[in-house]
């Protein structure tokens, strides 16, 4: 028989076992909870890493698309249809090394030609986590403006000999920096209406009440907070569609960088010519070239080799997406003027009189151009560009008569068919871009209004003229030859942009009526906010950038 003591010990041993088992269960439960918590924390950490990685992948997609725009500013024209870009059709790994991230994107270009905005939607993926960002992209440069000047004064090279400036006079000075009083002050009057964005690095001067129907900015502001001055002794009350503003915009001071894009010896893929070069842009995407100082053995690049002095010219395809450049002859020149060359017309006053800077020479890189453009092209000249007739975009026009639908009044807009497409032209002269205006019967030049009023225009140009182009005169001006002589010529229509170092005259007037030269009908081509003529924007700092960011797809 067990004693009481023995029974007590037996009972105590059973409770101890239960206690141990219970404690083990509790510890196991805690361990399982701890393991589960650790697993959940690891999973949450993994998800957070993937969440951040997906965001970085989406941003990498934005960077990838912007890099393509920096290489080709007009890349957006392809929309979502580039077969060499896998990101348009599915997720593609982030370039530059092993990564779990990938991206895909799509682009909306529906507002590119109105606001200049291209909207990119980029989705990034890290493992199974996706994130989407939307970026609005825009480039900013001198092509954002219909009218852009460096100095609001007459070009010193354009003064006629009868009123030439004294030697040593420097007009390449901003008015706010004390430009000399001998330099002509050019003002905007009540009859001036500018319907596109306007910018000047100088002080704008008004004589009356001009109207600005779009942006207006300068790089000067007076102590009263205004961005313009009234001509001394006049009353002015300009009308602004938007509040005037201050801004700094780089000016394209030279066009020499265009030559490298035309010169095959520098890797250029365009066309390089030498000396005076006539280019007639033909309906259908070809051009006829007459360049008598370009040797037949000279490698022009994409335009090949030919006898460029051939009577009637050589007809070839327009080098779409490229640059044509006329450099000054590098060797001897023959001063050949083949039949059909547009200059000099017989008896033209400009051959003997007028400022030498405005006259062509066989020793200069000059371009004479007219016609229909089908494609994207920039034409550059080491010296001057001469517009010898209408220059228009083929667009959606169906009538090849280039004079049809050209505006006959300053209040008429150009045909919308011209800009209903991707045709775009840049005219870039290192010095002047001039509208050719041939006069006969003048024995001398004079600044007096009406000089040679009975002379004919020798067929160039007509009494209405249209130029579809972004015009850049890096060191001088856009003007009409002999603007102050001969009869009134009707309307000069510009569809594009005008960027010039100095103000260039196109007419004289009396009492608000044009007496010689052209009345202006200047219109901004809003496509230039995004669609650049090839390499033209390279003349000054310009780049595509993201102006807004947001997570998620656009609404």
Coordinates of C-alpha atoms in Angstrom, one line a residue:
X1 CA 0.0 0.0 0.0
X2 CA 1.3 3.4 -0.9
X3 CA 1.7 5.9 1.8
X4 CA 0.0 9.2 1.7
X5 CA 3.4 10.8 1.0
X6 CA 3.9 8.5 -2.0
X7 CA 0.4 9.4 -3.4
X8 CA 1.1 13.1 -3.1
X9 CA 4.3 12.8 -5.1
X10 CA 2.5 10.8 -7.8
X11 CA -0.1 13.5 -8.1
X12 CA 2.5 16.3 -8.3
X13 CA 4.3 14.5 -11.1
X14 CA 1.2 14.5 -13.3
X15 CA 0.6 18.2 -13.0
X16 CA 4.2 18.9 -13.8
X17 CA 3.8 17.0 -17.1
X18 CA 0.7 18.9 -18.0
X19 CA 2.4 22.2 -17.2
X20 CA 5.3 21.3 -19.5
X21 CA 3.0 20.3 -22.3
X22 CA 0.9 23.5 -21.9
X23 CA 4.1 25.7 -21.9
X24 CA 5.3 23.9 -25.0
X25 CA 2.1 24.6 -26.8
X26 CA 2.2 28.3 -25.8
X27 CA 5.8 28.6 -27.0
X28 CA 4.9 26.9 -30.2
X29 CA 2.0 29.2 -30.8
X30 CA 4.2 32.2 -30.1
X31 CA 6.8 30.8 -32.5
X32 CA 4.2 30.3 -35.2
X33 CA 2.8 33.8 -34.7
X34 CA 6.3 35.2 -34.8
X35 CA 7.1 33.3 -38.0
X36 CA 3.9 34.4 -39.5
X37 CA 4.6 38.0 -38.6
X38 CA 8.1 37.7 -40.0
X39 CA 6.7 36.3 -43.2
X40 CA 4.1 39.0 -43.5
X41 CA 6.7 41.7 -42.8
X42 CA 9.0 40.2 -45.4
X43 CA 6.1 40.1 -47.9
X44 CA 5.1 43.7 -47.1
X45 CA 8.7 44.7 -47.5
X46 CA 8.9 42.8 -50.9
X47 CA 5.7 44.5 -52.0
X48 CA 7.0 47.9 -51.0
X49 CA 10.2 47.3 -52.9
X50 CA 8.3 46.2 -56.0
X51 CA 5.9 49.2 -55.6
X52 CA 8.9 51.6 -55.6
X53 CA 10.6 49.6 -58.4
X54 CA 7.5 49.8 -60.6
X55 CA 7.5 53.6 -60.1
X56 CA 11.2 53.8 -61.1
X57 CA 10.5 51.7 -64.1
X58 CA 7.6 54.0 -65.2
X59 CA 9.9 57.0 -64.9
X60 CA 12.6 55.1 -66.9
X61 CA 10.0 54.8 -69.7
X62 CA 9.5 58.6 -69.6
X63 CA 13.3 59.1 -69.8
X64 CA 13.5 56.6 -72.7
X65 CA 11.0 58.5 -74.8
X66 CA 12.5 61.9 -74.0
X67 CA 15.9 60.5 -75.1
X68 CA 14.4 59.6 -78.4
X69 CA 13.0 63.1 -78.8
X70 CA 16.4 64.6 -78.0
X71 CA 17.9 62.5 -80.8
X72 CA 15.1 63.3 -83.2
X73 CA 13.0 66.3 -82.1
X74 CA 10.3 65.2 -84.5
X75 CA 10.1 61.6 -83.3
X76 CA 6.6 62.2 -81.9
X77 CA 5.3 62.4 -85.5
X78 CA 5.5 58.6 -85.6
X79 CA 2.9 58.4 -82.9
X80 CA 2.7 54.9 -81.5
X81 CA 3.8 53.3 -84.8
X82 CA 7.5 52.8 -84.5
X83 CA 8.1 49.1 -85.2
X84 CA 11.7 49.4 -83.8
X85 CA 10.5 50.5 -80.4
X86 CA 9.3 47.5 -78.4
X87 CA 7.9 49.8 -75.6
X88 CA 4.9 50.6 -77.8
X89 CA 3.8 47.0 -78.1
X90 CA 4.6 45.6 -74.7
X91 CA 6.8 45.6 -71.6
X92 CA 10.5 46.1 -72.3
X93 CA 13.3 45.7 -69.8
X94 CA 15.0 48.8 -68.4
X95 CA 18.1 49.3 -70.5
X96 CA 21.6 49.4 -69.0
X97 CA 21.9 46.1 -67.1
X98 CA 20.0 43.3 -65.3
X99 CA 16.9 44.6 -63.6
X100 CA 13.5 43.2 -62.6
X101 CA 11.9 46.3 -63.9
X102 CA 10.3 46.9 -67.3
X103 CA 8.1 49.5 -68.9
X104 CA 5.8 50.2 -71.8
X105 CA 4.2 53.4 -73.0
X106 CA 1.9 55.1 -75.4
X107 CA 1.8 58.7 -76.6
X108 CA -1.0 61.1 -77.4
X109 CA 0.1 63.7 -80.0
X110 CA -3.4 65.1 -80.7
X111 CA -2.5 68.5 -79.2
X112 CA 1.1 68.7 -80.4
X113 CA 0.3 71.2 -83.2
X114 CA -1.9 73.4 -81.1
X115 CA -0.4 73.6 -77.6
X116 CA 2.9 72.0 -78.3
X117 CA 2.1 69.4 -75.7
X118 CA 2.8 65.7 -76.2
X119 CA 1.3 63.4 -73.5
X120 CA 3.1 60.3 -72.6
X121 CA 1.6 57.5 -70.5
X122 CA 4.2 55.2 -69.1
X123 CA 3.5 52.0 -67.1
X124 CA 6.3 50.4 -65.1
X125 CA 6.4 46.8 -63.8
X126 CA 8.4 45.2 -61.0
X127 CA 7.6 41.5 -60.5
X128 CA 3.8 41.6 -60.5
X129 CA 3.3 45.2 -59.4
X130 CA 2.4 47.9 -62.0
X131 CA 2.4 51.7 -61.6
X132 CA 1.5 54.3 -64.3
X133 CA 2.6 57.9 -64.6
X134 CA 1.5 60.5 -67.1
X135 CA 3.9 63.2 -68.3
X136 CA 3.2 66.2 -70.5
X137 CA 6.2 66.9 -72.7
X138 CA 7.1 70.2 -74.4
X139 CA 10.1 71.9 -76.0
X140 CA 10.8 75.5 -75.6
X141 CA 12.9 77.6 -78.0
X142 CA 12.8 80.5 -80.4
X143 CA 10.4 78.7 -82.7
X144 CA 7.7 79.2 -80.1
X145 CA 7.3 82.7 -81.5
X146 CA 5.7 84.2 -84.6
X147 CA 7.9 87.3 -84.1
X148 CA 11.2 87.3 -82.3
X149 CA 13.9 90.1 -82.5
X150 CA 17.2 90.8 -80.9
X151 CA 17.3 94.5 -81.7
X152 CA 14.2 96.7 -82.4
X153 CA 16.1 98.9 -84.9
X154 CA 16.9 98.9 -88.6
X155 CA 19.8 96.7 -89.6
X156 CA 23.0 98.8 -90.1
X157 CA 23.7 96.8 -93.3
X158 CA 20.4 97.8 -94.8
X159 CA 20.8 101.6 -94.7
X160 CA 20.8 103.0 -98.2
X161 CA 24.0 104.9 -99.2
X162 CA 22.1 108.2 -99.2
X163 CA 21.4 107.9 -95.5
X164 CA 24.3 105.7 -94.5
X165 CA 25.4 105.7 -90.9
X166 CA 28.7 107.4 -90.0
X167 CA 31.6 104.9 -89.7
X168 CA 31.9 103.4 -86.3
X169 CA 28.2 103.8 -85.4
X170 CA 27.1 100.7 -83.5
X171 CA 23.4 99.8 -83.7
X172 CA 23.9 96.3 -82.3
X173 CA 23.0 97.7 -78.8
X174 CA 19.7 97.2 -77.0
X175 CA 17.7 100.4 -76.5
X176 CA 17.8 99.9 -72.7
X177 CA 21.6 99.8 -72.9
X178 CA 21.8 103.2 -74.6
X179 CA 21.6 102.6 -78.3
X180 CA 22.7 105.7 -80.3
X181 CA 20.2 108.2 -81.5
X182 CA 21.5 107.8 -85.1
X183 CA 20.2 104.3 -85.2
X184 CA 16.6 104.2 -86.6
X185 CA 13.8 103.7 -84.1
X186 CA 11.2 101.4 -85.6
X187 CA 7.8 101.4 -83.8
X188 CA 4.5 99.5 -84.0
X189 CA 1.5 101.6 -84.9
X190 CA -2.2 101.5 -84.6
X191 CA -2.6 99.6 -87.9
X192 CA -0.3 96.7 -86.6
X193 CA -2.0 93.5 -85.4
X194 CA 0.2 90.6 -84.4
X195 CA -1.8 87.4 -84.2
X196 CA 0.9 85.1 -82.8
X197 CA 3.3 84.9 -79.8
X198 CA 5.8 87.9 -79.8
X199 CA 9.1 88.2 -78.0
X200 CA 12.0 90.7 -78.2
X201 CA 15.3 90.9 -76.4
X202 CA 15.0 94.7 -76.8
X203 CA 12.6 97.4 -75.7
X204 CA 9.4 97.5 -77.9
X205 CA 8.4 101.0 -79.0
X206 CA 4.8 101.9 -79.8
X207 CA 3.5 104.9 -81.8
X208 CA -0.3 104.5 -81.4
X209 CA -2.3 101.5 -80.3
X210 CA -1.0 98.2 -81.8
X211 CA -2.9 95.0 -81.1
X212 CA -1.3 91.8 -79.8
X213 CA -3.6 88.8 -80.0
X214 CA -1.3 86.3 -78.2
X215 CA 1.6 86.2 -75.8
X216 CA 3.8 89.3 -75.5
X217 CA 7.2 89.3 -73.7
X218 CA 10.4 91.2 -73.7
X219 CA 13.7 91.1 -71.8
X220 CA 13.2 94.6 -70.5
X221 CA 10.9 96.2 -67.9
X222 CA 10.7 99.8 -66.9
X223 CA 10.3 101.0 -63.3
X224 CA 6.5 101.3 -63.8
X225 CA 6.3 97.6 -64.6
X226 CA 5.6 98.1 -68.3
X227 CA 7.3 96.1 -71.0
X228 CA 7.3 98.8 -73.8
X229 CA 7.9 102.5 -74.4
X230 CA 5.8 105.1 -76.2
X231 CA 7.6 106.9 -79.0
X232 CA 8.6 110.3 -77.8
X233 CA 5.8 112.8 -78.3
X234 CA 3.2 110.2 -79.1
X235 CA 0.3 108.7 -77.2
X236 CA 0.1 104.9 -77.2
X237 CA -2.4 102.4 -75.8
X238 CA -1.6 98.9 -76.9
X239 CA -4.1 96.1 -76.6
X240 CA -2.8 92.8 -75.2
X241 CA -4.7 89.5 -75.2
X242 CA -2.5 88.3 -72.4
X243 CA -0.7 90.2 -69.7
X244 CA 2.8 91.3 -70.9
X245 CA 5.6 89.4 -69.3
X246 CA 9.4 89.2 -68.9
X247 CA 11.3 86.3 -70.2
X248 CA 14.8 85.3 -71.5
X249 CA 14.9 83.3 -74.7
X250 CA 18.2 82.2 -76.4
X251 CA 18.7 83.7 -79.8
X252 CA 20.1 81.7 -82.8
X253 CA 23.2 83.9 -83.4
X254 CA 24.6 81.8 -86.3
X255 CA 23.6 79.0 -88.6
X256 CA 27.0 77.5 -89.3
X257 CA 26.1 74.4 -87.3
X258 CA 23.6 73.6 -90.1
X259 CA 26.4 73.0 -92.5
X260 CA 27.6 69.9 -90.6
X261 CA 24.2 68.3 -91.1
X262 CA 24.5 68.8 -94.9
X263 CA 28.2 68.1 -95.4
X264 CA 28.9 64.4 -96.0
X265 CA 32.6 64.8 -94.9
X266 CA 31.2 65.7 -91.4
X267 CA 28.7 62.8 -91.3
X268 CA 25.9 65.0 -92.6
X269 CA 23.0 63.3 -94.5
X270 CA 21.7 66.3 -96.3
X271 CA 23.0 68.2 -99.4
X272 CA 25.9 70.7 -99.6
X273 CA 26.3 73.1 -102.4
X274 CA 28.7 75.9 -103.2
X275 CA 28.0 79.5 -104.2
X276 CA 24.7 80.9 -105.6
X277 CA 22.2 78.0 -105.7
X278 CA 18.7 78.1 -107.1
X279 CA 16.1 75.7 -105.7
X280 CA 12.7 75.3 -107.1
X281 CA 10.5 73.0 -105.0
X282 CA 8.2 71.0 -107.2
X283 CA 4.7 69.7 -106.7
X284 CA 5.2 66.0 -105.9
X285 CA 8.3 66.0 -103.6
X286 CA 11.1 66.8 -106.0
X287 CA 13.2 69.9 -106.5
X288 CA 15.1 71.5 -109.4
X289 CA 18.6 72.7 -108.5
X290 CA 20.8 75.1 -110.5
X291 CA 24.2 75.8 -108.8
X292 CA 26.8 76.9 -111.3
X293 CA 29.7 77.3 -108.8
X294 CA 29.2 73.8 -107.4
X295 CA 31.7 71.5 -109.3
X296 CA 30.2 68.6 -111.1
X297 CA 32.7 66.3 -109.3
X298 CA 31.7 67.7 -105.9
X299 CA 30.0 65.3 -103.5
X300 CA 27.0 67.1 -102.3
X301 CA 25.9 64.2 -100.2
X302 CA 22.3 63.0 -100.5
X303 CA 21.9 65.0 -103.7
X304 CA 24.8 63.1 -105.4
X305 CA 26.9 64.5 -108.2
X306 CA 25.7 66.2 -111.4
X307 CA 26.4 69.1 -113.8
X308 CA 24.8 71.6 -111.5
X309 CA 25.1 74.3 -114.2
X310 CA 22.9 72.4 -116.6
X311 CA 20.4 74.8 -118.3
X312 CA 17.1 74.2 -116.7
X313 CA 18.6 72.7 -113.6
X314 CA 18.8 69.1 -112.3
X315 CA 15.6 67.6 -110.8
X316 CA 16.1 65.3 -107.8
X317 CA 14.1 64.2 -104.8
X318 CA 13.8 66.6 -101.8
X319 CA 16.1 65.2 -99.0
X320 CA 13.2 64.7 -96.7
X321 CA 14.1 65.3 -93.0
X322 CA 17.5 66.8 -93.9
X323 CA 19.3 70.1 -94.4
X324 CA 20.4 71.7 -97.7
X325 CA 23.2 74.2 -97.2
X326 CA 24.9 76.6 -99.6
X327 CA 28.5 77.4 -98.5
X328 CA 30.8 80.0 -100.1
X329 CA 33.0 78.6 -102.8
X330 CA 36.2 77.1 -101.4
X331 CA 38.2 77.6 -104.6
X332 CA 38.1 79.7 -107.7
X333 CA 34.7 80.7 -109.0
X334 CA 33.6 81.4 -112.6
X335 CA 30.7 83.7 -112.0
X336 CA 28.6 81.7 -114.5
X337 CA 25.0 82.8 -114.9
X338 CA 23.3 80.0 -116.8
X339 CA 19.9 80.4 -118.5
X340 CA 17.1 80.1 -116.0
X341 CA 19.1 81.4 -113.1
X342 CA 16.9 83.9 -111.2
X343 CA 19.5 86.6 -110.7
X344 CA 20.4 89.1 -112.0
X345 CA 17.3 90.0 -114.1
X346 CA 18.3 92.2 -117.0
X347 CA 18.5 95.9 -116.0
X348 CA 17.6 95.2 -112.3
X349 CA 18.5 98.2 -110.2
X350 CA 19.9 96.0 -107.5
X351 CA 22.8 94.9 -109.7
X352 CA 24.4 98.3 -109.7
X353 CA 23.0 100.2 -106.7
X354 CA 21.8 99.7 -103.2
X355 CA 23.7 98.3 -100.2
X356 CA 26.2 95.7 -101.2
X357 CA 25.2 93.5 -98.2
X358 CA 21.8 92.9 -99.8
X359 CA 23.2 91.9 -103.3
X360 CA 24.1 88.4 -104.3
X361 CA 27.6 87.5 -105.5
X362 CA 29.2 84.5 -107.1
X363 CA 31.6 84.4 -104.2
X364 CA 28.9 84.0 -101.6
X365 CA 26.8 81.1 -100.4
X366 CA 23.4 82.3 -101.4
X367 CA 20.1 80.5 -102.0
X368 CA 17.3 81.5 -104.3
X369 CA 14.1 79.5 -103.5
X370 CA 10.4 79.2 -104.4
X371 CA 7.8 76.5 -105.0
X372 CA 5.8 73.8 -103.3
X373 CA 7.3 71.8 -100.4
X374 CA 6.3 68.2 -99.8
X375 CA 8.3 66.9 -96.8
X376 CA 10.3 68.3 -93.9
X377 CA 13.3 70.5 -94.9
X378 CA 15.7 73.2 -93.7
X379 CA 17.5 75.3 -96.3
X380 CA 20.5 77.2 -95.0
X381 CA 22.8 79.8 -96.5
X382 CA 26.2 81.0 -95.4
X383 CA 25.2 84.4 -96.7
X384 CA 21.7 85.3 -97.9
X385 CA 18.4 83.6 -98.9
X386 CA 16.3 85.2 -101.6
X387 CA 12.6 84.3 -101.9
X388 CA 11.9 84.5 -105.7
X389 CA 8.2 83.5 -105.6
X390 CA 5.5 81.8 -103.5
X391 CA 6.7 79.1 -101.1
X392 CA 3.9 76.9 -99.9
X393 CA 3.3 73.5 -98.2
X394 CA 1.7 70.8 -100.3
X395 CA -0.3 69.7 -97.2
X396 CA -3.8 68.6 -98.4
X397 CA -3.9 71.0 -101.3
X398 CA -5.1 69.3 -104.5
X399 CA -4.5 72.2 -106.9
X400 CA -0.9 72.6 -108.1
X401 CA -1.4 76.3 -109.2
X402 CA 0.8 77.9 -106.5
X403 CA -0.9 81.3 -106.8
X404 CA -4.4 80.0 -106.0
X405 CA -5.8 80.8 -102.5
X406 CA -2.9 83.2 -101.7
X407 CA -4.4 86.0 -99.4
X408 CA -5.2 89.3 -101.1
X409 CA -5.8 91.3 -97.9
X410 CA -4.1 91.6 -94.5
X411 CA -7.2 90.3 -92.7
X412 CA -7.3 87.0 -94.7
X413 CA -5.9 83.8 -93.2
X414 CA -3.8 81.5 -95.4
X415 CA -5.4 78.3 -96.6
X416 CA -5.7 75.7 -93.8
X417 CA -4.8 73.0 -96.4
X418 CA -1.2 74.2 -96.4
X419 CA -0.6 73.3 -92.8
X420 CA -2.9 70.2 -92.7
X421 CA 0.0 67.8 -92.6
X422 CA 3.6 67.4 -91.5
X423 CA 5.2 69.5 -94.2
X424 CA 7.5 72.1 -92.6
X425 CA 10.3 74.3 -93.9
X426 CA 13.1 76.3 -92.2
X427 CA 14.8 79.2 -94.1
X428 CA 18.0 80.0 -92.2
X429 CA 20.4 82.7 -93.5
X430 CA 23.5 83.7 -91.6
X431 CA 22.8 87.2 -92.8
X432 CA 19.6 88.3 -94.7
X433 CA 16.4 86.6 -95.9
X434 CA 15.1 88.8 -98.7
X435 CA 12.0 88.9 -100.8
X436 CA 13.3 89.5 -104.3
X437 CA 12.0 92.8 -105.7
X438 CA 13.4 93.6 -109.1
X439 CA 13.1 97.1 -110.5
X440 CA 14.0 98.7 -113.8
X441 CA 14.4 102.2 -115.0
X442 CA 16.2 103.5 -111.9
X443 CA 19.5 105.3 -112.3
X444 CA 20.2 105.6 -108.6
X445 CA 18.8 104.5 -105.2
X446 CA 17.0 107.0 -103.1
X447 CA 15.3 106.9 -99.7
X448 CA 12.5 109.1 -101.0
X449 CA 9.1 107.5 -101.2
X450 CA 8.0 106.7 -104.8
X451 CA 11.4 106.3 -106.3
X452 CA 11.1 104.3 -109.6
X453 CA 7.3 104.3 -109.2
X454 CA 6.8 103.8 -112.9
X455 CA 9.2 100.9 -113.1
X456 CA 8.0 97.3 -113.6
X457 CA 8.7 94.5 -111.2
X458 CA 10.2 92.4 -113.9
X459 CA 7.9 89.5 -112.9
X460 CA 9.4 88.9 -109.5
X461 CA 7.4 88.9 -107.3
X462 CA 3.7 89.2 -108.0
X463 CA 1.4 91.6 -106.2
X464 CA 0.6 89.0 -103.6
X465 CA 3.1 86.6 -102.1
X466 CA 2.9 83.8 -99.5
X467 CA 5.8 82.2 -97.6
X468 CA 5.2 79.1 -95.5
X469 CA 8.3 78.7 -93.4
X470 CA 10.1 79.4 -90.1
X471 CA 12.4 82.2 -91.2
X472 CA 15.7 82.8 -89.3
X473 CA 18.1 85.7 -90.1
X474 CA 20.8 85.1 -87.6
X475 CA 22.8 88.3 -87.9
X476 CA 20.6 90.6 -90.0
X477 CA 17.0 90.8 -91.1
X478 CA 14.1 89.6 -93.1
X479 CA 13.1 92.4 -95.6
X480 CA 11.9 93.3 -99.1
X481 CA 14.5 94.5 -101.6
X482 CA 13.9 98.1 -102.5
X483 CA 11.0 98.2 -100.1
X484 CA 10.9 102.0 -100.5
X485 CA 10.7 102.1 -104.3
X486 CA 8.4 101.1 -107.0
X487 CA 4.6 100.5 -106.7
X488 CA 2.7 99.0 -103.8
X489 CA 2.9 95.3 -104.1
X490 CA -0.2 94.1 -102.3
X491 CA 0.0 91.6 -99.4
X492 CA 2.9 89.6 -98.1
X493 CA 1.6 86.6 -96.2
X494 CA 3.8 84.7 -93.8
X495 CA 2.6 81.4 -92.4
X496 CA 5.2 80.3 -89.8
X497 CA 7.6 82.3 -87.7
X498 CA 10.0 85.2 -88.1
X499 CA 13.2 85.3 -86.1
X500 CA 15.6 88.2 -87.0
X501 CA 18.4 90.0 -85.3
X502 CA 17.2 93.4 -86.5
X503 CA 13.9 94.7 -87.7
X504 CA 13.6 94.4 -91.4
X505 CA 11.3 96.8 -93.5
X506 CA 8.9 95.4 -96.1
X507 CA 7.0 98.7 -97.0
X508 CA 6.6 102.4 -96.6
X509 CA 3.2 104.0 -95.8
X510 CA 1.5 107.3 -95.6
X511 CA -1.6 107.9 -93.4
X512 CA -1.9 104.2 -92.7
X513 CA -1.8 103.2 -96.4
X514 CA 1.0 101.3 -98.0
X515 CA 2.7 103.3 -100.7
X516 CA 5.6 101.0 -101.6
X517 CA 6.3 97.4 -100.8
X518 CA 3.9 95.0 -99.1
X519 CA 1.2 95.2 -96.4
X520 CA 1.9 92.5 -93.8
X521 CA -0.3 89.4 -93.1
X522 CA 1.9 87.5 -90.6
X523 CA 0.4 84.3 -89.1
X524 CA 2.0 81.9 -86.6
X525 CA 2.1 78.2 -87.5
X526 CA 1.3 76.7 -84.1
X527 CA 2.8 73.3 -85.3
X528 CA 6.2 74.9 -84.8
X529 CA 5.8 74.5 -81.0
X530 CA 6.4 70.8 -81.5
X531 CA 7.2 70.2 -85.2
X532 CA 10.7 71.7 -85.9
X533 CA 12.2 72.0 -89.4
X534 CA 15.2 69.6 -89.4
X535 CA 17.9 70.7 -87.0
X536 CA 16.7 74.3 -87.0
X537 CA 16.1 74.3 -83.3
X538 CA 19.7 73.2 -82.8
X539 CA 20.8 76.8 -83.5
X540 CA 20.0 77.8 -79.9
X541 CA 19.5 75.8 -76.7
X542 CA 16.4 73.7 -77.1
X543 CA 15.3 70.5 -75.5
X544 CA 12.2 68.4 -74.8
X545 CA 11.3 68.4 -71.1
X546 CA 8.5 67.1 -68.9
X547 CA 6.5 70.1 -67.8
X548 CA 4.0 68.1 -65.7
X549 CA 4.0 64.7 -64.0
X550 CA 1.1 62.8 -62.4
X551 CA 0.5 59.3 -61.3
X552 CA -2.2 57.3 -63.2
X553 CA -3.5 57.4 -66.7
X554 CA -4.7 60.8 -68.1
X555 CA -8.4 61.5 -67.6

